[in-house]
Coordinates of C-alpha atoms and ligand atoms in Angstrom, one line a residue:
X16 CA 7.6 -5.0 -21.0
X17 CA 8.7 -7.6 -18.5
X18 CA 5.8 -7.3 -16.2
X19 CA 2.7 -9.2 -16.2
X20 CA 0.1 -6.7 -15.4
X21 CA -2.4 -6.1 -18.4
X22 CA -5.6 -4.9 -16.6
X23 CA -5.6 -1.6 -14.8
X24 CA -8.5 -0.2 -13.1
X25 CA -8.5 3.6 -12.6
X26 CA -10.7 4.7 -9.9
X27 CA -12.0 8.4 -10.1
X28 CA -11.6 8.1 -13.8
X29 CA -13.7 11.2 -14.5
X30 CA -11.8 13.5 -12.1
X31 CA -9.1 16.1 -13.0
X32 CA -6.0 14.1 -11.9
X33 CA -7.1 11.2 -14.1
X34 CA -7.7 13.3 -17.1
X35 CA -4.6 15.6 -16.8
X36 CA -2.0 13.3 -15.4
X37 CA -2.8 9.6 -15.3
X38 CA -4.2 9.1 -18.7
X39 CA -1.8 11.1 -20.5
X40 CA 0.9 9.3 -18.7
X41 CA -0.6 5.7 -19.3
X42 CA -1.1 6.7 -22.9
X43 CA 2.6 8.2 -23.2
X44 CA 3.8 4.6 -21.9
X45 CA 1.7 2.9 -24.4
X46 CA 2.9 4.9 -27.3
X47 CA 6.5 4.6 -26.4
X48 CA 5.9 0.7 -26.3
X49 CA 6.4 0.4 -22.4
X50 CA 3.0 -1.2 -21.9
X51 CA 1.9 -4.6 -23.3
X52 CA 0.0 -4.1 -26.7
X53 CA -3.1 -5.7 -25.2
X54 CA -3.2 -3.5 -22.0
X55 CA -6.7 -2.7 -20.7
X56 CA -7.6 0.3 -18.8
X57 CA -10.9 0.1 -17.0
X58 CA -12.2 3.4 -15.8
X59 CA -14.5 3.7 -12.8
X60 CA -16.3 6.7 -11.2
X61 CA -19.6 7.8 -10.1
X62 CA -20.5 9.8 -13.2
X63 CA -23.1 8.0 -15.3
X64 CA -22.0 8.4 -18.9
X65 CA -21.7 6.1 -22.0
X66 CA -18.5 4.7 -23.2
X67 CA -18.4 7.5 -26.0
X68 CA -18.6 10.2 -23.6
X69 CA -16.0 8.7 -21.4
X70 CA -13.5 8.1 -24.2
X71 CA -14.1 11.6 -25.3
X72 CA -13.3 12.8 -22.0
X73 CA -10.1 10.9 -21.4
X74 CA -8.7 11.8 -24.8
X75 CA -9.0 15.5 -24.2
X76 CA -5.6 15.9 -22.7
X77 CA -3.7 13.8 -25.1
X78 CA -1.2 15.9 -27.0
X79 CA -0.4 15.9 -30.7
X80 CA -3.6 13.9 -31.5
X81 CA -3.1 15.0 -35.3
X82 CA 0.1 13.2 -35.8
X83 CA -0.7 9.9 -37.6
X84 CA 1.3 7.7 -35.0
X85 CA -0.4 9.3 -32.1
X86 CA -3.7 9.0 -33.8
X87 CA -3.6 5.4 -34.6
X88 CA -2.1 4.5 -31.2
X89 CA -4.9 6.5 -29.4
X90 CA -7.5 4.8 -31.5
X91 CA -6.1 1.4 -30.4
X92 CA -5.7 2.5 -26.8
X93 CA -9.4 3.7 -26.7
X94 CA -10.7 0.5 -28.1
X95 CA -9.0 -1.3 -25.3
X96 CA -10.5 1.1 -22.6
X97 CA -13.7 0.6 -20.9
X98 CA -15.9 2.3 -18.2
X99 CA -17.9 1.3 -15.3
X100 CA -20.0 3.6 -13.4
X101 CA -20.5 3.0 -9.6
X102 CA -20.5 4.7 -6.1
X103 CA -17.5 4.6 -3.8
X104 CA -19.4 3.0 -0.8
X105 CA -21.4 0.2 -2.0
X106 CA -20.6 -3.3 -3.2
X107 CA -22.7 -3.4 -6.4
X108 CA -20.5 -1.1 -8.2
X109 CA -17.4 -2.9 -7.2
X110 CA -19.0 -6.0 -8.3
X111 CA -19.6 -4.7 -11.6
X112 CA -16.0 -3.6 -11.9
X113 CA -15.0 -7.1 -10.9
X114 CA -17.1 -8.4 -13.8
X115 CA -15.5 -6.2 -16.2
X116 CA -12.0 -7.3 -14.9
X117 CA -12.8 -10.9 -15.3
X118 CA -14.0 -10.3 -19.0
X119 CA -10.7 -8.6 -19.7
X120 CA -8.8 -11.5 -18.0
X121 CA -10.6 -14.1 -20.0
X122 CA -9.6 -12.0 -23.2
X123 CA -6.1 -11.4 -22.4
X124 CA -5.2 -14.4 -20.1
X125 CA -3.8 -12.1 -17.6
X126 CA -4.1 -12.6 -13.9
X127 CA -2.4 -9.6 -12.2
X128 CA -4.2 -6.5 -11.2
X129 CA -3.3 -2.9 -10.7
X130 CA -5.7 -0.4 -9.1
X131 CA -5.1 3.3 -9.3
X132 CA -7.0 5.4 -6.9
X133 CA -7.1 9.1 -8.3
X134 CA -9.5 10.0 -5.6
X135 CA -10.3 12.5 -2.7
X136 CA -9.2 11.4 0.8
X137 CA -12.7 11.1 2.0
X138 CA -13.3 8.0 0.0
X139 CA -9.8 6.3 0.3
X140 CA -10.8 3.8 2.9
X141 CA -14.5 3.0 1.5
X142 CA -12.7 2.3 -1.9
X143 CA -9.7 0.4 -0.7
X144 CA -12.3 -1.7 1.3
X145 CA -14.6 -2.2 -1.7
X146 CA -11.8 -3.1 -3.8
X147 CA -10.3 -5.7 -1.2
X148 CA -13.7 -7.3 -0.8
X149 CA -14.9 -7.5 -4.5
X150 CA -12.0 -7.1 -6.8
X151 CA -8.9 -8.6 -5.2
X152 CA -7.6 -11.6 -6.8
X153 CA -6.0 -14.6 -5.3
X154 CA -4.8 -16.0 -8.6
X155 CA -2.1 -13.3 -9.1
X156 CA -0.6 -9.8 -7.9
X157 CA -2.7 -7.1 -6.5
X158 CA -1.3 -3.6 -6.4
X159 CA -3.0 -0.4 -5.1
X160 CA -1.6 3.1 -6.2
X161 CA -2.9 6.1 -4.0
X162 CA -2.5 9.7 -4.3
X163 CA -2.0 12.2 -1.8
X164 CA -3.1 13.9 0.4
X165 CA -2.3 11.1 2.9
X166 CA -4.0 13.0 5.9
X167 CA -3.8 16.3 7.3
X168 CA -1.7 15.7 10.2
X169 CA 0.2 12.9 12.2
X170 CA -3.2 11.6 13.6
X171 CA -5.4 11.6 10.6
X172 CA -2.6 10.1 8.5
X173 CA -2.1 7.4 11.2
X174 CA -5.9 6.7 11.1
X175 CA -5.8 6.3 7.3
X176 CA -2.7 4.0 7.5
X177 CA -4.4 1.9 10.3
X178 CA -7.5 1.5 8.4
X179 CA -5.5 0.4 5.2
X180 CA -3.3 -1.9 6.9
X181 CA -5.8 -4.8 7.6
X182 CA -6.9 -4.6 3.9
X183 CA -3.7 -4.1 1.8
X184 CA -0.1 -5.1 2.6
X185 CA 2.5 -2.4 2.7
X186 CA 4.2 -4.2 -0.3
X187 CA 0.9 -3.9 -2.3
X188 CA 0.6 -0.2 -1.5
X189 CA 2.2 2.4 -3.9
X190 CA 1.7 6.0 -2.4
X191 CA 2.5 8.5 -5.1
X192 CA 4.6 11.5 -4.6
X193 CA 5.1 12.5 -8.1
X194 CA 8.3 14.5 -7.0
X195 CA 10.0 11.3 -6.7
X196 CA 9.4 10.5 -10.4
X197 CA 11.1 13.7 -11.6
X198 CA 14.2 13.2 -13.5
X199 CA 16.2 15.6 -11.4
X200 CA 14.9 14.2 -8.1
X201 CA 16.0 10.7 -9.3
X202 CA 19.2 12.2 -10.3
X203 CA 20.1 13.3 -6.6
X204 CA 21.5 9.8 -5.6
X205 CA 23.4 9.4 -8.6
X206 CA 25.0 12.7 -8.2
X207 CA 25.7 12.2 -4.5
X208 CA 26.8 8.6 -4.4
X209 CA 28.9 8.3 -7.7
X210 CA 31.0 11.5 -7.7
X211 CA 33.8 11.7 -5.4
X212 CA 34.1 15.5 -5.5
X213 CA 30.5 15.6 -4.1
X214 CA 30.4 12.6 -1.7
X215 CA 33.6 13.7 -0.1
X216 CA 32.5 17.1 1.1
X217 CA 28.7 16.4 1.5
X218 CA 28.8 17.6 5.1
X219 CA 28.6 20.2 7.8
X220 CA 32.4 20.8 7.5
X221 CA 32.0 22.0 3.9
X222 CA 28.4 22.9 3.5
X223 CA 27.1 26.2 4.8
X224 CA 23.4 25.8 4.0
X225 CA 20.9 24.0 1.7
X226 CA 17.9 25.7 0.1
X227 CA 15.1 24.0 -1.6
X228 CA 12.9 26.4 -3.4
X229 CA 9.6 25.8 -5.2
X230 CA 7.9 28.7 -7.0
X231 CA 4.8 28.7 -9.1
X232 CA 3.6 31.8 -11.2
X233 CA 0.0 31.0 -10.9
X234 CA -2.3 31.2 -7.9
X235 CA -4.8 28.8 -7.0
X236 CA -7.2 29.8 -9.9
X237 CA -10.2 27.8 -9.1
X238 CA -8.6 25.0 -7.0
X239 CA -9.1 27.2 -4.1
X240 CA -11.6 25.0 -2.4
X241 CA -9.1 22.2 -2.2
X242 CA -6.3 24.2 -1.4
X243 CA -7.7 26.3 1.2
X244 CA -8.2 23.2 3.5
X245 CA -4.6 22.3 3.1
X246 CA -2.4 25.4 2.5
X247 CA 1.0 25.4 0.9
X248 CA 2.9 23.6 3.7
X249 CA 0.7 20.5 3.5
X250 CA 0.2 20.9 -0.4
X251 CA 3.9 20.7 -1.2
X252 CA 6.3 21.1 1.7
X253 CA 5.5 18.1 3.9
X254 CA 5.5 15.8 0.9
X255 CA 7.3 16.8 -2.3
X256 CA 9.9 19.1 -1.0
X257 CA 10.7 16.9 2.2
X258 CA 11.2 14.0 -0.3
X259 CA 13.7 16.1 -1.9
X260 CA 15.2 17.0 1.5
X261 CA 15.5 13.3 2.5
X262 CA 17.3 12.4 -0.6
X263 CA 19.8 15.2 -0.2
X264 CA 20.4 14.5 3.5
X265 CA 20.3 10.7 3.8
X266 CA 23.4 8.4 4.3
X267 CA 24.3 6.4 1.3
X268 CA 22.1 3.1 1.3
X269 CA 23.9 -0.2 1.3
X270 CA 22.1 -1.2 -1.6
X271 CA 19.5 0.0 -4.2
X272 CA 16.7 -2.1 -2.7
X273 CA 13.5 -0.3 -2.2
X274 CA 13.6 -1.1 1.7
X275 CA 17.1 -0.2 2.3
X276 CA 16.7 3.2 0.5
X277 CA 13.6 3.9 2.3
X278 CA 15.1 3.0 5.7
X279 CA 17.9 5.6 4.9
X280 CA 15.3 8.2 4.3
X281 CA 13.3 7.5 7.3
X282 CA 16.5 7.7 9.6
X283 CA 17.1 11.2 8.3
X284 CA 13.7 12.2 9.1
X285 CA 14.1 10.8 12.6
X286 CA 16.9 13.2 13.2
X287 CA 14.8 16.2 12.4
X288 CA 13.0 18.0 15.2
X289 CA 9.6 19.3 14.8
X290 CA 9.9 22.7 13.0
X291 CA 9.3 25.7 15.5
X292 CA 7.0 28.5 14.8
X293 CA 10.0 30.9 14.9
X294 CA 11.4 29.1 12.1
X295 CA 8.4 29.6 9.9
X296 CA 7.4 32.5 7.6
X297 CA 3.9 32.4 6.0
X298 CA 2.5 34.5 3.3
X299 CA -0.6 35.0 1.4
X300 CA -0.9 36.6 -2.1
X301 CA -2.9 39.7 -2.5
X302 CA -3.7 41.3 -5.8
X303 CA -0.8 42.1 -8.3
X304 CA 0.7 45.5 -8.0
X305 CA -0.8 46.5 -11.4
X306 CA -4.2 45.3 -10.2
X307 CA -4.3 42.9 -13.1
X308 CA -4.3 39.5 -11.1
X309 CA -6.7 39.0 -8.2
X310 CA -5.6 38.0 -4.8
X311 CA -6.2 34.8 -3.1
X312 CA -9.2 36.0 -1.3
X313 CA -10.8 37.2 -4.5
X314 CA -10.8 33.5 -5.8
X315 CA -14.4 32.6 -5.4
X316 CA -13.5 29.1 -4.4
X317 CA -11.6 30.5 -1.3
X318 CA -13.7 31.0 1.8
X319 CA -14.0 34.6 2.8
X320 CA -11.2 36.0 5.1
X321 CA -9.2 32.9 4.9
X322 CA -5.9 32.9 6.6
X323 CA -4.5 30.2 4.6
X324 CA -0.8 30.5 3.6
X325 CA 0.1 30.3 -0.2
X326 CA 3.8 30.9 0.7
X327 CA 5.8 29.4 3.3
X328 CA 9.5 29.3 4.3
X329 CA 10.7 27.0 7.1
X330 CA 14.1 26.0 8.3
X331 CA 15.0 22.5 9.4
X332 CA 18.0 20.9 11.3
X333 CA 19.2 17.3 10.8
X334 CA 20.7 16.4 14.3
X335 CA 23.4 13.9 13.1
X336 CA 27.0 13.8 12.7
X337 CA 26.9 14.9 9.2
X338 CA 24.5 17.7 9.3
X339 CA 24.7 19.2 12.9
X340 CA 24.1 22.9 12.5
X341 CA 23.4 23.0 8.8
X342 CA 20.2 24.9 8.0
X343 CA 17.9 23.3 5.2
X344 CA 15.9 26.2 4.2
X345 CA 12.8 25.4 2.2
X346 CA 10.7 28.0 0.5
X347 CA 7.6 27.6 -1.5
X348 CA 4.9 29.6 -2.9
X349 CA 2.2 30.2 -5.5
X350 CA 1.7 33.5 -7.5
X351 CA 5.4 34.4 -7.4
X352 CA 7.5 36.1 -9.9
X353 CA 8.7 32.8 -11.5
X354 CA 8.2 29.1 -12.1
X355 CA 10.9 27.3 -10.7
X356 CA 12.2 24.3 -8.6
X357 CA 15.7 24.1 -7.6
X358 CA 18.0 22.8 -4.8
X359 CA 21.1 25.1 -4.0
X360 CA 24.0 23.5 -1.9
X361 CA 26.0 26.4 -0.7
X362 CA 29.5 25.5 0.4
X363 CA 31.4 27.4 3.0
X364 CA 33.9 30.2 2.1
X365 CA 37.0 28.9 0.9
X366 CA 39.1 31.4 3.3
X367 CA 42.3 32.9 2.6
X368 CA 42.6 36.0 0.8
X369 CA 45.2 35.6 -2.1
X370 CA 43.4 37.4 -4.8
X371 CA 42.6 41.1 -4.5
X372 CA 38.9 41.9 -4.5
X373 CA 38.0 38.4 -3.9
X374 CA 36.7 38.1 -0.2
X375 CA 34.3 35.2 -0.5
X376 CA 35.2 32.6 -2.8
X377 CA 32.6 29.9 -2.3
X378 CA 31.1 27.2 -4.3
X379 CA 27.4 26.6 -5.0
X380 CA 26.0 23.5 -6.6
X381 CA 22.6 24.1 -8.0
X382 CA 20.2 21.3 -9.1
X383 CA 17.5 22.7 -11.1
X384 CA 14.5 20.4 -11.0
X385 CA 12.4 22.4 -13.5
X386 CA 12.0 24.0 -15.9
X387 CA 15.0 23.3 -17.9
X388 CA 16.7 20.7 -16.0
X389 CA 20.2 21.4 -15.3
X390 CA 23.0 20.9 -12.9
X391 CA 25.5 23.8 -12.5
X392 CA 28.4 24.6 -10.1
X393 CA 29.1 28.2 -9.4
X394 CA 33.0 28.6 -9.1
X395 CA 35.7 31.1 -9.1
X396 CA 37.8 31.5 -12.3
X397 CA 40.6 33.7 -13.5
X398 CA 38.9 36.3 -15.6
X399 CA 40.6 36.0 -19.0
X400 CA 43.0 38.8 -19.5
X401 CA 46.3 40.1 -18.6
X402 CA 45.5 40.7 -15.0
X403 CA 45.0 38.4 -12.1
X404 CA 41.2 39.2 -11.6
X405 CA 38.8 36.7 -10.6
X406 CA 35.1 36.0 -11.7
X407 CA 32.3 33.9 -10.3
X408 CA 31.0 31.6 -13.2
X409 CA 29.2 28.3 -13.8
X410 CA 30.3 24.9 -14.9
X411 CA 27.1 24.3 -16.5
X412 CA 25.2 21.0 -17.4
X413 CA 22.1 22.0 -19.0
X414 CA 20.1 18.8 -20.2
X415 CA 18.6 20.6 -23.2
X416 CA 22.0 21.1 -24.6
X417 CA 23.9 18.1 -23.3
X418 CA 21.4 15.4 -23.8
X419 CA 19.9 16.7 -27.1
X420 CA 18.6 13.2 -28.2
X421 CA 17.1 12.1 -24.7
X422 CA 13.5 12.9 -23.9
X423 CA 12.9 13.6 -20.1
X424 CA 10.0 11.4 -19.1
X425 CA 7.0 12.6 -17.3
X426 CA 7.1 12.0 -13.6
X427 CA 3.7 10.0 -13.7
X428 CA 5.1 8.0 -16.5
X429 CA 8.2 6.9 -14.6
X430 CA 6.0 6.0 -11.4
X431 CA 3.4 4.2 -13.1
X432 CA 6.1 2.0 -14.8
X433 CA 7.7 1.4 -11.5
X434 CA 4.4 0.4 -9.9
X435 CA 3.9 -2.0 -12.8
X436 CA 7.2 -3.4 -12.4
X437 CA 6.9 -3.7 -8.6
X438 CA 9.6 -1.3 -7.9
X439 CA 8.8 0.6 -4.6
X440 CA 11.8 2.6 -4.0
X441 CA 10.1 5.9 -5.4
X442 CA 6.8 5.4 -3.4
X443 CA 6.2 6.6 0.1
X444 CA 6.4 4.1 2.8
X445 CA 4.0 4.4 5.9
X446 CA 6.8 5.1 8.3
X447 CA 8.3 7.9 6.2
X448 CA 4.9 9.4 6.1
X449 CA 4.5 9.2 9.8
X450 CA 7.9 10.9 10.4
X451 CA 7.3 13.7 7.9
X452 CA 4.0 14.3 9.7
X453 CA 5.6 14.3 13.1
X454 CA 8.0 17.2 12.1
X455 CA 5.1 19.3 10.6
X456 CA 2.1 18.6 12.9
X457 CA 2.8 20.8 16.0
X458 CA 3.4 23.9 13.8
X459 CA 0.6 23.0 11.5
X460 CA -2.0 22.9 14.6
X461 CA -0.6 26.4 15.4
X462 CA -1.1 27.6 12.0
X463 CA -4.5 26.1 11.8
X464 CA -5.6 28.0 15.0
X465 CA -4.3 31.3 13.6
X466 CA -1.4 31.5 15.8
X467 CA 1.1 32.1 13.2
X468 CA 1.2 35.5 11.4
X469 CA 0.6 35.6 7.6
X470 CA 2.1 38.4 5.6
X471 CA 0.4 39.5 2.4
X472 CA 2.5 39.7 -0.7
X473 CA 1.6 40.9 -4.1
X474 CA 0.8 38.4 -6.8
X475 CA 3.8 38.1 -9.1
X476 CA 6.4 39.3 -6.5
X477 CA 9.2 37.3 -4.8
X478 CA 7.0 36.5 -1.8
X479 CA 6.7 38.2 1.6
X480 CA 8.8 41.2 2.3
X481 CA 10.7 39.7 5.1
X482 CA 11.8 36.8 3.2
X483 CA 15.4 38.2 2.7
X484 CA 15.7 38.8 6.3
X485 CA 14.4 35.3 7.2
X486 CA 17.0 33.6 5.0
X487 CA 19.8 36.0 6.3
X488 CA 18.8 34.7 9.7
X489 CA 20.0 31.3 8.7
X490 CA 22.1 31.3 5.8
X491 CA 23.9 33.3 3.2
X492 CA 21.9 35.2 0.5
X493 CA 23.1 36.1 -3.0
X494 CA 21.2 38.3 -5.1
X495 CA 19.3 35.6 -7.1
X496 CA 18.5 33.6 -4.1
X497 CA 15.2 34.7 -2.6
Ligands
BG6_12 C1 0.7 19.2 -6.4 C2 0.1 20.3 -5.7 O1 0.9 17.9 -5.6 O2 2.0 19.5 -7.0 C3 0.0 21.5 -6.5 O3 -1.0 19.9 -5.3 C4 1.3 21.8 -7.2 O4 -0.6 22.6 -5.9 C5 1.9 20.6 -7.9 O5 1.0 22.9 -8.2 C6 3.4 20.9 -8.4 O6 3.7 19.8 -9.2 P1 4.6 20.1 -10.4 O7 5.0 18.9 -11.0 O8 3.7 21.1 -11.4 O9 5.8 20.9 -9.9

């Protein structure tokens, strides 16, 4: 490792996110030798528990604990982990945290500090404040990682930003959008800006439409309380999928510096008008057709009669020279027929009619983010044989068969390592956040007031029945698309 942060404090250490994502990622990095051997992780949360309880809790989600290497490394990792219990809105807890950090710093000789807030938004500001007041060092670096949701709309997001700004400098704040840590999302810029065959035709003259699809097979299953307040548009579209859209649509940055990259992403967002109600389709899942899976409203954590959308499709236009008139269609939903995230760039028809039976030769570039990372290009070929028949087939780069020796890192591993290295490119800047909220806020407010209809779809289906019509209005549909 070529960074100097050894002491990491994890706020919200007894929560779900910490257990499921943050600890496994920290341990994964440690196991692979990406963290200094003497790394110290200090957990902080409200729950009063002793160290043994805490260690037990955080090792729960570590995989392959029975293999010797994992076991010995985990034992070491746990020896270097400690826990401080304290509330989020009083100084004394943070003072105890400060004492623990100092103890660690004396032991390790390190001076730089990373704070990771895996916390609900209601305590963001009190904690950011408590940390600044009690645990901020003037002897070294301070960095603060924050998790979404960053507000509910433009106004609440600005409020958070305004409260944070006097406490922490923008170059100290790392807002996580874990989609930016995904291998295939990181691949977008490489694909676009190093391959002439894509960079030369990445525009309205060659591209008909772009579709970004996020599908999950499971419903909210017990997370309904959190989810219901937000809905699918706030949960994944405004953040994760919009980050993907920015990377697909941005102009080439002049360099790979974090500020330059984020400047370009902000410029694209500025060229997008707020999404209109007529360009949104909402759905909520009901019970599955066979009656096995309960509907959203049957989830006990969901308020009765909720109109919250678990599915949304929306179309956006980027009003600049490159993209004028090209629809960007985003679809996302829970309790659908498959689990999949992909980006489809649908090129225009080639035109001409040289080959019999071939009326619409067009290419489609597919970037499959998950599962089974792949890039493939649909293209027309001669069907092998004596005739001159054509067939649409794939030029297929599936990672599992091409990069057999290379593991694909977890998004959280990639991002935590970036934060340790002071690399901000894959973190969300304040103005990016503002622009994304500007685009979504008017329609979200209408949705919140129940002014946008919500169509019920069966659990495990392809989504609302009117989805194919919706897509047809803007783009071109092939069998596998919806
Ligand atoms: C989270 C959302 O941010 O992203 C979840 O809150 C969603 O609702 C998750 O399931 C999807 O992430 P991934 O990495 O599983 O695609």
